[in-house]
Amino acid sequence: MPQPFPPARRLPQLLAAGLFAFIMFVVVAAGAAELRQYRYQQININTCTIDLQQDTLRMYWKDPAGQVFGTFSALRNWLRPQGKEVVCATNAGIYDKERRPLGLYVEGGVALRKLNTRRDAYGNFYLQPNGVFIVEEGRARIVDTATVDRDRDRWLSQAVYATQSGPLMLRNGEINAAFDPGSINLFVRNAVCIDPAQKVILAIARNPISFHDFALFLRDRLRCVDALYLDGNISRMYPSLEADIGPAFGAIIAVVKTADK
């Protein structure tokens, strides 16, 4: 089983009390998937909370003709003739210049990209430990890459959808010890996390934030136990005003519903 991170440095309690001042706004509840907006340290953070017992969570990369969707609008236009609508969506991790997932990618139970076990490379994907967001029948997991690598057959046989990215932000409630509380490395970032009730939460900081502060938000406000970083400045979430503004990306995580529900 994955092991917790080594204990990270903790902020003094009084300082933390000042930092964790949140104002929360419920934007809309779209069926069981709940969309919210938070205000945290002058940063706007949007979330979509997903109950896998009620919501339909999918990943999309290419259409049947082999064309990468790349944008939420392209995915929506493809789903609508099928009587489906996108409730919420975000980009599903780091990709290469051809918009191919940089690591493991499973769609509909089929592994379309292999597990990437390289460690000695530049970029957030390789910041250790990295990991995989795995959707099984009725549940989801975030598992570090080394654990998946040790028993690939088991994990791949259970995965209906999966995307590999990095770094892990939370593991068993512990913040990645590589994150510096005083970091000035601030970027727009998005992540996926899982709370104790086994709900999946997609989250995006729409203003620049550090890895450490984003992990604090995911743990202390959203109560997530495990969390995986997805990507940086290219990241967007649907619905939002800027959802369809910006460069195309690789795969997409989306909650979909039939149009008449």
Short mmCIF file of N, CA and C in Angstrom, two decimals, residues 88-236:
data_model
loop_
_atom_site.label_atom_id
_atom_site.label_comp_id
_atom_site.label_asym_id
_atom_site.label_seq_id
_atom_site.Cartn_x
_atom_site.Cartn_y
_atom_site.Cartn_z
N CYS A 88 -19.53 19.15 -15.97
CA CYS A 88 -18.28 19.83 -15.63
C CYS A 88 -17.15 19.05 -16.26
N ALA A 89 -16.03 19.75 -16.46
CA ALA A 89 -14.88 19.09 -17.10
C ALA A 89 -13.63 19.90 -16.83
N THR A 90 -12.49 19.21 -16.91
CA THR A 90 -11.19 19.87 -16.83
C THR A 90 -10.19 19.03 -17.61
N ASN A 91 -9.04 19.63 -17.94
CA ASN A 91 -8.00 18.89 -18.65
C ASN A 91 -7.44 17.81 -17.73
N ALA A 92 -7.08 16.67 -18.33
CA ALA A 92 -6.81 15.46 -17.55
C ALA A 92 -5.35 15.16 -17.33
N GLY A 93 -4.47 16.17 -17.34
CA GLY A 93 -3.08 15.89 -17.04
C GLY A 93 -2.14 16.43 -18.09
N ILE A 94 -0.86 16.17 -17.88
CA ILE A 94 0.20 16.72 -18.71
C ILE A 94 0.36 15.89 -19.99
N TYR A 95 0.64 16.59 -21.10
CA TYR A 95 0.71 15.95 -22.40
C TYR A 95 1.94 16.46 -23.15
N ASP A 96 2.28 15.80 -24.28
CA ASP A 96 3.44 16.21 -25.06
C ASP A 96 3.03 17.14 -26.20
N LYS A 97 3.95 17.44 -27.10
CA LYS A 97 3.69 18.41 -28.17
C LYS A 97 2.62 17.94 -29.13
N GLU A 98 2.42 16.64 -29.22
CA GLU A 98 1.36 16.09 -30.09
C GLU A 98 0.05 15.89 -29.33
N ARG A 99 0.00 16.45 -28.13
CA ARG A 99 -1.17 16.36 -27.25
C ARG A 99 -1.49 14.91 -26.87
N ARG A 100 -0.45 14.13 -26.75
CA ARG A 100 -0.58 12.76 -26.23
C ARG A 100 -0.31 12.77 -24.73
N PRO A 101 -1.10 12.06 -23.93
CA PRO A 101 -0.81 11.99 -22.50
C PRO A 101 0.63 11.55 -22.26
N LEU A 102 1.31 12.21 -21.34
CA LEU A 102 2.73 11.94 -21.10
C LEU A 102 2.94 10.62 -20.37
N GLY A 103 1.90 10.13 -19.72
CA GLY A 103 2.01 8.88 -18.99
C GLY A 103 0.84 7.97 -19.27
N LEU A 104 0.55 7.07 -18.34
CA LEU A 104 -0.53 6.11 -18.50
C LEU A 104 -1.86 6.82 -18.79
N TYR A 105 -2.57 6.29 -19.78
CA TYR A 105 -3.91 6.80 -20.07
C TYR A 105 -4.78 5.62 -20.47
N VAL A 106 -5.86 5.43 -19.72
CA VAL A 106 -6.82 4.35 -19.96
C VAL A 106 -8.18 4.96 -20.24
N GLU A 107 -8.81 4.53 -21.31
CA GLU A 107 -10.14 5.03 -21.66
C GLU A 107 -11.04 3.84 -22.01
N GLY A 108 -12.14 3.70 -21.30
CA GLY A 108 -13.05 2.59 -21.55
C GLY A 108 -12.42 1.24 -21.32
N GLY A 109 -11.49 1.17 -20.35
CA GLY A 109 -10.83 -0.09 -20.03
C GLY A 109 -9.67 -0.45 -20.93
N VAL A 110 -9.34 0.40 -21.90
CA VAL A 110 -8.25 0.14 -22.84
C VAL A 110 -7.11 1.10 -22.56
N ALA A 111 -5.90 0.56 -22.35
CA ALA A 111 -4.72 1.39 -22.11
C ALA A 111 -4.22 1.93 -23.44
N LEU A 112 -4.38 3.25 -23.65
CA LEU A 112 -3.97 3.89 -24.89
C LEU A 112 -2.56 4.48 -24.80
N ARG A 113 -2.07 4.68 -23.57
CA ARG A 113 -0.70 5.15 -23.34
C ARG A 113 -0.14 4.37 -22.16
N LYS A 114 1.16 4.09 -22.20
CA LYS A 114 1.78 3.24 -21.19
C LYS A 114 2.18 4.04 -19.95
N LEU A 115 2.35 3.31 -18.85
CA LEU A 115 2.84 3.91 -17.61
C LEU A 115 4.24 4.47 -17.84
N ASN A 116 4.46 5.70 -17.40
CA ASN A 116 5.76 6.37 -17.54
C ASN A 116 6.47 6.31 -16.19
N THR A 117 7.52 5.51 -16.12
CA THR A 117 8.24 5.32 -14.86
C THR A 117 9.54 6.13 -14.79
N ARG A 118 9.79 6.97 -15.78
CA ARG A 118 11.01 7.77 -15.77
C ARG A 118 10.98 8.75 -14.59
N ARG A 119 12.13 8.96 -13.97
CA ARG A 119 12.22 9.84 -12.81
C ARG A 119 13.19 11.00 -13.02
N ASP A 120 14.20 10.79 -13.83
CA ASP A 120 15.27 11.77 -13.98
C ASP A 120 15.01 12.70 -15.17
N ALA A 121 13.92 13.42 -15.13
CA ALA A 121 13.59 14.34 -16.22
C ALA A 121 13.02 15.62 -15.64
N TYR A 122 13.02 16.66 -16.48
CA TYR A 122 12.59 17.98 -16.03
C TYR A 122 11.07 18.12 -16.20
N GLY A 123 10.45 18.86 -15.29
CA GLY A 123 9.03 19.19 -15.42
C GLY A 123 8.22 18.66 -14.25
N ASN A 124 7.06 19.27 -14.08
CA ASN A 124 6.21 18.90 -12.95
C ASN A 124 5.77 17.45 -12.98
N PHE A 125 5.58 16.89 -14.18
CA PHE A 125 5.16 15.49 -14.28
C PHE A 125 6.12 14.58 -13.51
N TYR A 126 7.41 14.92 -13.54
CA TYR A 126 8.43 14.05 -12.96
C TYR A 126 8.77 14.42 -11.52
N LEU A 127 8.11 15.43 -10.97
CA LEU A 127 8.34 15.77 -9.57
C LEU A 127 7.81 14.62 -8.72
N GLN A 128 8.67 14.08 -7.87
CA GLN A 128 8.34 12.84 -7.15
C GLN A 128 7.66 13.08 -5.81
N PRO A 129 6.80 12.14 -5.39
CA PRO A 129 6.29 11.05 -6.22
C PRO A 129 5.18 11.55 -7.13
N ASN A 130 5.12 11.00 -8.34
CA ASN A 130 3.96 11.27 -9.19
C ASN A 130 3.00 10.10 -9.08
N GLY A 131 1.90 10.14 -9.82
CA GLY A 131 0.92 9.09 -9.60
C GLY A 131 -0.15 9.01 -10.66
N VAL A 132 -1.15 8.18 -10.41
CA VAL A 132 -2.20 7.89 -11.37
C VAL A 132 -3.56 8.04 -10.70
N PHE A 133 -4.45 8.75 -11.38
CA PHE A 133 -5.86 8.82 -10.98
C PHE A 133 -6.58 7.71 -11.71
N ILE A 134 -7.14 6.78 -10.96
CA ILE A 134 -7.76 5.59 -11.52
C ILE A 134 -9.24 5.56 -11.16
N VAL A 135 -10.08 5.40 -12.16
CA VAL A 135 -11.52 5.24 -11.95
C VAL A 135 -11.87 3.79 -12.22
N GLU A 136 -12.39 3.13 -11.19
CA GLU A 136 -12.86 1.75 -11.32
C GLU A 136 -14.38 1.76 -11.31
N GLU A 137 -15.00 0.61 -11.29
CA GLU A 137 -16.45 0.54 -11.22
C GLU A 137 -16.92 1.01 -9.84
N GLY A 138 -17.52 2.19 -9.77
CA GLY A 138 -18.10 2.68 -8.53
C GLY A 138 -17.15 3.31 -7.56
N ARG A 139 -15.86 3.44 -7.89
CA ARG A 139 -14.93 4.08 -6.97
C ARG A 139 -13.73 4.63 -7.74
N ALA A 140 -12.95 5.46 -7.05
CA ALA A 140 -11.75 6.03 -7.66
C ALA A 140 -10.60 5.95 -6.67
N ARG A 141 -9.38 5.98 -7.20
CA ARG A 141 -8.19 5.93 -6.37
C ARG A 141 -7.14 6.87 -6.97
N ILE A 142 -6.26 7.36 -6.12
CA ILE A 142 -5.05 8.04 -6.57
C ILE A 142 -3.88 7.25 -5.99
N VAL A 143 -3.06 6.70 -6.87
CA VAL A 143 -2.03 5.75 -6.48
C VAL A 143 -0.69 6.22 -7.02
N ASP A 144 0.37 6.14 -6.22
CA ASP A 144 1.67 6.57 -6.70
C ASP A 144 2.17 5.62 -7.79
N THR A 145 2.97 6.16 -8.69
CA THR A 145 3.42 5.43 -9.86
C THR A 145 4.17 4.15 -9.49
N ALA A 146 5.01 4.21 -8.46
CA ALA A 146 5.79 3.03 -8.07
C ALA A 146 4.88 1.88 -7.66
N THR A 147 3.78 2.19 -6.97
CA THR A 147 2.85 1.14 -6.55
C THR A 147 2.16 0.52 -7.75
N VAL A 148 1.75 1.34 -8.71
CA VAL A 148 1.13 0.81 -9.93
C VAL A 148 2.13 -0.05 -10.68
N ASP A 149 3.36 0.40 -10.76
CA ASP A 149 4.39 -0.31 -11.51
C ASP A 149 4.67 -1.69 -10.92
N ARG A 150 4.57 -1.82 -9.60
CA ARG A 150 4.85 -3.11 -8.96
C ARG A 150 3.81 -4.17 -9.28
N ASP A 151 2.60 -3.75 -9.65
CA ASP A 151 1.54 -4.73 -9.93
C ASP A 151 0.66 -4.18 -11.06
N ARG A 152 1.28 -4.00 -12.21
CA ARG A 152 0.57 -3.38 -13.34
C ARG A 152 -0.67 -4.16 -13.76
N ASP A 153 -0.55 -5.48 -13.81
CA ASP A 153 -1.68 -6.30 -14.27
C ASP A 153 -2.91 -6.06 -13.39
N ARG A 154 -2.69 -6.01 -12.09
CA ARG A 154 -3.82 -5.80 -11.18
C ARG A 154 -4.48 -4.44 -11.41
N TRP A 155 -3.66 -3.38 -11.42
CA TRP A 155 -4.23 -2.04 -11.55
C TRP A 155 -4.87 -1.82 -12.90
N LEU A 156 -4.25 -2.30 -13.96
CA LEU A 156 -4.81 -2.08 -15.30
C LEU A 156 -6.06 -2.91 -15.51
N SER A 157 -6.14 -4.06 -14.89
CA SER A 157 -7.35 -4.89 -15.06
C SER A 157 -8.56 -4.26 -14.39
N GLN A 158 -8.33 -3.44 -13.37
CA GLN A 158 -9.43 -2.80 -12.64
C GLN A 158 -9.80 -1.42 -13.19
N ALA A 159 -8.91 -0.82 -13.95
CA ALA A 159 -9.11 0.56 -14.38
C ALA A 159 -10.06 0.65 -15.56
N VAL A 160 -11.12 1.42 -15.39
CA VAL A 160 -12.00 1.75 -16.51
C VAL A 160 -11.49 3.02 -17.19
N TYR A 161 -11.04 3.96 -16.37
CA TYR A 161 -10.37 5.18 -16.85
C TYR A 161 -9.17 5.43 -15.95
N ALA A 162 -8.13 6.02 -16.53
CA ALA A 162 -6.96 6.37 -15.72
C ALA A 162 -6.15 7.43 -16.44
N THR A 163 -5.54 8.32 -15.66
CA THR A 163 -4.61 9.29 -16.21
C THR A 163 -3.46 9.47 -15.23
N GLN A 164 -2.24 9.46 -15.76
CA GLN A 164 -1.05 9.63 -14.94
C GLN A 164 -0.58 11.08 -15.02
N SER A 165 -0.19 11.64 -13.90
CA SER A 165 0.34 12.99 -13.88
C SER A 165 1.24 13.14 -12.65
N GLY A 166 1.61 14.35 -12.35
CA GLY A 166 2.45 14.55 -11.19
C GLY A 166 2.72 16.02 -10.95
N PRO A 167 3.04 16.29 -9.70
CA PRO A 167 3.30 15.37 -8.59
C PRO A 167 2.03 15.04 -7.82
N LEU A 168 2.12 14.00 -6.95
CA LEU A 168 1.09 13.82 -5.94
C LEU A 168 1.12 15.05 -5.03
N MET A 169 -0.04 15.58 -4.70
CA MET A 169 -0.11 16.73 -3.80
C MET A 169 -0.41 16.30 -2.37
N LEU A 170 -1.26 15.28 -2.25
CA LEU A 170 -1.60 14.71 -0.95
C LEU A 170 -1.53 13.20 -1.05
N ARG A 171 -1.05 12.57 0.02
CA ARG A 171 -1.11 11.12 0.11
C ARG A 171 -1.42 10.76 1.55
N ASN A 172 -2.55 10.08 1.73
CA ASN A 172 -3.02 9.73 3.07
C ASN A 172 -3.08 10.96 3.98
N GLY A 173 -3.49 12.10 3.43
CA GLY A 173 -3.66 13.32 4.20
C GLY A 173 -2.40 14.11 4.43
N GLU A 174 -1.26 13.65 3.94
CA GLU A 174 0.01 14.35 4.12
C GLU A 174 0.36 15.13 2.86
N ILE A 175 0.79 16.38 3.05
CA ILE A 175 1.23 17.21 1.93
C ILE A 175 2.61 16.74 1.47
N ASN A 176 2.82 16.73 0.16
CA ASN A 176 4.10 16.36 -0.41
C ASN A 176 5.21 17.19 0.24
N ALA A 177 6.17 16.52 0.84
CA ALA A 177 7.24 17.19 1.58
C ALA A 177 8.14 18.02 0.67
N ALA A 178 8.06 17.82 -0.64
CA ALA A 178 8.86 18.61 -1.58
C ALA A 178 8.30 20.02 -1.76
N PHE A 179 7.08 20.26 -1.30
CA PHE A 179 6.45 21.57 -1.48
C PHE A 179 6.96 22.53 -0.41
N ASP A 180 7.42 23.69 -0.83
CA ASP A 180 7.96 24.70 0.06
C ASP A 180 6.86 25.67 0.48
N PRO A 181 6.56 25.78 1.79
CA PRO A 181 5.52 26.71 2.24
C PRO A 181 5.81 28.16 1.85
N GLY A 182 7.08 28.51 1.67
CA GLY A 182 7.43 29.88 1.32
C GLY A 182 7.66 30.09 -0.16
N SER A 183 7.28 29.15 -0.98
CA SER A 183 7.55 29.23 -2.42
C SER A 183 6.85 30.43 -3.06
N ILE A 184 7.57 31.08 -3.99
CA ILE A 184 6.97 32.16 -4.79
C ILE A 184 6.74 31.67 -6.22
N ASN A 185 6.77 30.35 -6.40
CA ASN A 185 6.50 29.73 -7.70
C ASN A 185 4.98 29.61 -7.86
N LEU A 186 4.37 30.65 -8.38
CA LEU A 186 2.91 30.75 -8.42
C LEU A 186 2.40 30.60 -9.85
N PHE A 187 1.42 29.69 -10.02
CA PHE A 187 0.82 29.47 -11.32
C PHE A 187 -0.64 29.09 -11.14
N VAL A 188 -1.43 29.29 -12.19
CA VAL A 188 -2.75 28.65 -12.25
C VAL A 188 -2.49 27.14 -12.23
N ARG A 189 -3.29 26.42 -11.46
CA ARG A 189 -3.07 24.97 -11.35
C ARG A 189 -4.42 24.27 -11.21
N ASN A 190 -4.49 23.03 -11.69
CA ASN A 190 -5.67 22.22 -11.41
C ASN A 190 -5.26 20.86 -10.89
N ALA A 191 -6.21 20.20 -10.22
CA ALA A 191 -5.92 18.93 -9.56
C ALA A 191 -7.19 18.11 -9.45
N VAL A 192 -7.01 16.84 -9.16
CA VAL A 192 -8.12 15.96 -8.81
C VAL A 192 -7.81 15.39 -7.44
N CYS A 193 -8.83 15.32 -6.58
CA CYS A 193 -8.60 14.76 -5.24
C CYS A 193 -9.80 13.91 -4.83
N ILE A 194 -9.60 13.14 -3.77
CA ILE A 194 -10.63 12.22 -3.27
C ILE A 194 -10.80 12.46 -1.79
N ASP A 195 -12.06 12.61 -1.35
CA ASP A 195 -12.32 12.89 0.06
C ASP A 195 -12.66 11.59 0.81
N PRO A 196 -12.83 11.64 2.13
CA PRO A 196 -13.08 10.41 2.89
C PRO A 196 -14.37 9.69 2.51
N ALA A 197 -15.33 10.42 1.92
CA ALA A 197 -16.59 9.80 1.48
C ALA A 197 -16.46 9.18 0.10
N GLN A 198 -15.25 9.15 -0.43
CA GLN A 198 -14.97 8.60 -1.75
C GLN A 198 -15.57 9.44 -2.88
N LYS A 199 -15.80 10.71 -2.59
CA LYS A 199 -16.21 11.62 -3.67
C LYS A 199 -14.96 12.14 -4.36
N VAL A 200 -15.08 12.30 -5.67
CA VAL A 200 -14.01 12.85 -6.48
C VAL A 200 -14.24 14.35 -6.64
N ILE A 201 -13.19 15.14 -6.46
CA ILE A 201 -13.31 16.58 -6.60
C ILE A 201 -12.31 17.07 -7.63
N LEU A 202 -12.81 17.73 -8.67
CA LEU A 202 -11.96 18.43 -9.62
C LEU A 202 -11.84 19.86 -9.13
N ALA A 203 -10.63 20.39 -9.09
CA ALA A 203 -10.42 21.73 -8.55
C ALA A 203 -9.45 22.50 -9.43
N ILE A 204 -9.72 23.80 -9.61
CA ILE A 204 -8.81 24.65 -10.35
C ILE A 204 -8.65 25.97 -9.63
N ALA A 205 -7.40 26.37 -9.39
CA ALA A 205 -7.11 27.70 -8.86
C ALA A 205 -7.01 28.63 -10.07
N ARG A 206 -7.96 29.53 -10.19
CA ARG A 206 -8.02 30.37 -11.39
C ARG A 206 -7.05 31.54 -11.33
N ASN A 207 -6.44 31.74 -10.19
CA ASN A 207 -5.36 32.72 -10.04
C ASN A 207 -4.11 31.97 -9.61
N PRO A 208 -2.92 32.55 -9.83
CA PRO A 208 -1.68 31.85 -9.48
C PRO A 208 -1.61 31.48 -8.00
N ILE A 209 -1.13 30.27 -7.74
CA ILE A 209 -1.02 29.74 -6.38
C ILE A 209 0.18 28.80 -6.34
N SER A 210 0.78 28.64 -5.17
CA SER A 210 1.90 27.70 -5.03
C SER A 210 1.36 26.28 -4.85
N PHE A 211 2.23 25.31 -5.09
CA PHE A 211 1.87 23.92 -4.84
C PHE A 211 1.43 23.74 -3.39
N HIS A 212 2.19 24.30 -2.46
CA HIS A 212 1.92 24.08 -1.05
C HIS A 212 0.58 24.66 -0.65
N ASP A 213 0.29 25.90 -1.06
CA ASP A 213 -0.98 26.51 -0.67
C ASP A 213 -2.17 25.82 -1.32
N PHE A 214 -1.99 25.34 -2.54
CA PHE A 214 -3.08 24.61 -3.20
C PHE A 214 -3.33 23.29 -2.46
N ALA A 215 -2.25 22.61 -2.06
CA ALA A 215 -2.41 21.37 -1.30
C ALA A 215 -3.09 21.63 0.04
N LEU A 216 -2.75 22.74 0.70
CA LEU A 216 -3.42 23.10 1.95
C LEU A 216 -4.92 23.27 1.74
N PHE A 217 -5.27 23.95 0.67
CA PHE A 217 -6.69 24.15 0.37
C PHE A 217 -7.40 22.81 0.16
N LEU A 218 -6.79 21.95 -0.63
CA LEU A 218 -7.40 20.66 -0.91
C LEU A 218 -7.58 19.83 0.36
N ARG A 219 -6.59 19.89 1.24
CA ARG A 219 -6.65 19.10 2.47
C ARG A 219 -7.55 19.73 3.53
N ASP A 220 -7.34 21.02 3.81
CA ASP A 220 -7.98 21.62 4.98
C ASP A 220 -9.36 22.19 4.69
N ARG A 221 -9.64 22.53 3.45
CA ARG A 221 -10.98 23.05 3.15
C ARG A 221 -11.85 22.00 2.47
N LEU A 222 -11.30 21.31 1.49
CA LEU A 222 -12.09 20.29 0.81
C LEU A 222 -12.04 18.95 1.52
N ARG A 223 -11.15 18.81 2.52
CA ARG A 223 -11.00 17.58 3.31
C ARG A 223 -10.56 16.40 2.46
N CYS A 224 -9.80 16.66 1.41
CA CYS A 224 -9.31 15.56 0.58
C CYS A 224 -8.20 14.81 1.30
N VAL A 225 -8.12 13.53 1.02
CA VAL A 225 -7.10 12.66 1.60
C VAL A 225 -5.97 12.43 0.61
N ASP A 226 -6.33 12.20 -0.64
CA ASP A 226 -5.35 12.00 -1.71
C ASP A 226 -5.62 13.01 -2.82
N ALA A 227 -4.56 13.52 -3.43
CA ALA A 227 -4.72 14.52 -4.49
C ALA A 227 -3.58 14.39 -5.48
N LEU A 228 -3.90 14.63 -6.75
CA LEU A 228 -2.93 14.55 -7.84
C LEU A 228 -3.00 15.84 -8.65
N TYR A 229 -1.84 16.46 -8.83
CA TYR A 229 -1.73 17.64 -9.70
C TYR A 229 -1.97 17.22 -11.14
N LEU A 230 -2.72 18.04 -11.87
CA LEU A 230 -2.99 17.74 -13.27
C LEU A 230 -2.14 18.58 -14.21
N ASP A 231 -2.23 19.92 -14.11
CA ASP A 231 -1.42 20.76 -15.00
C ASP A 231 -1.42 22.20 -14.50
N GLY A 232 -0.75 23.07 -15.26
CA GLY A 232 -0.53 24.44 -14.83
C GLY A 232 -1.29 25.47 -15.63
N ASN A 233 -0.59 26.42 -16.23
CA ASN A 233 -1.22 27.61 -16.79
C ASN A 233 -2.21 27.35 -17.91
N ILE A 234 -2.09 26.23 -18.60
CA ILE A 234 -3.06 25.94 -19.68
C ILE A 234 -4.40 25.46 -19.12
N SER A 235 -4.45 25.19 -17.82
CA SER A 235 -5.60 24.53 -17.23
C SER A 235 -6.85 25.41 -17.25
N ARG A 236 -7.97 24.75 -17.50
CA ARG A 236 -9.26 25.43 -17.46
C ARG A 236 -10.30 24.43 -16.95
#
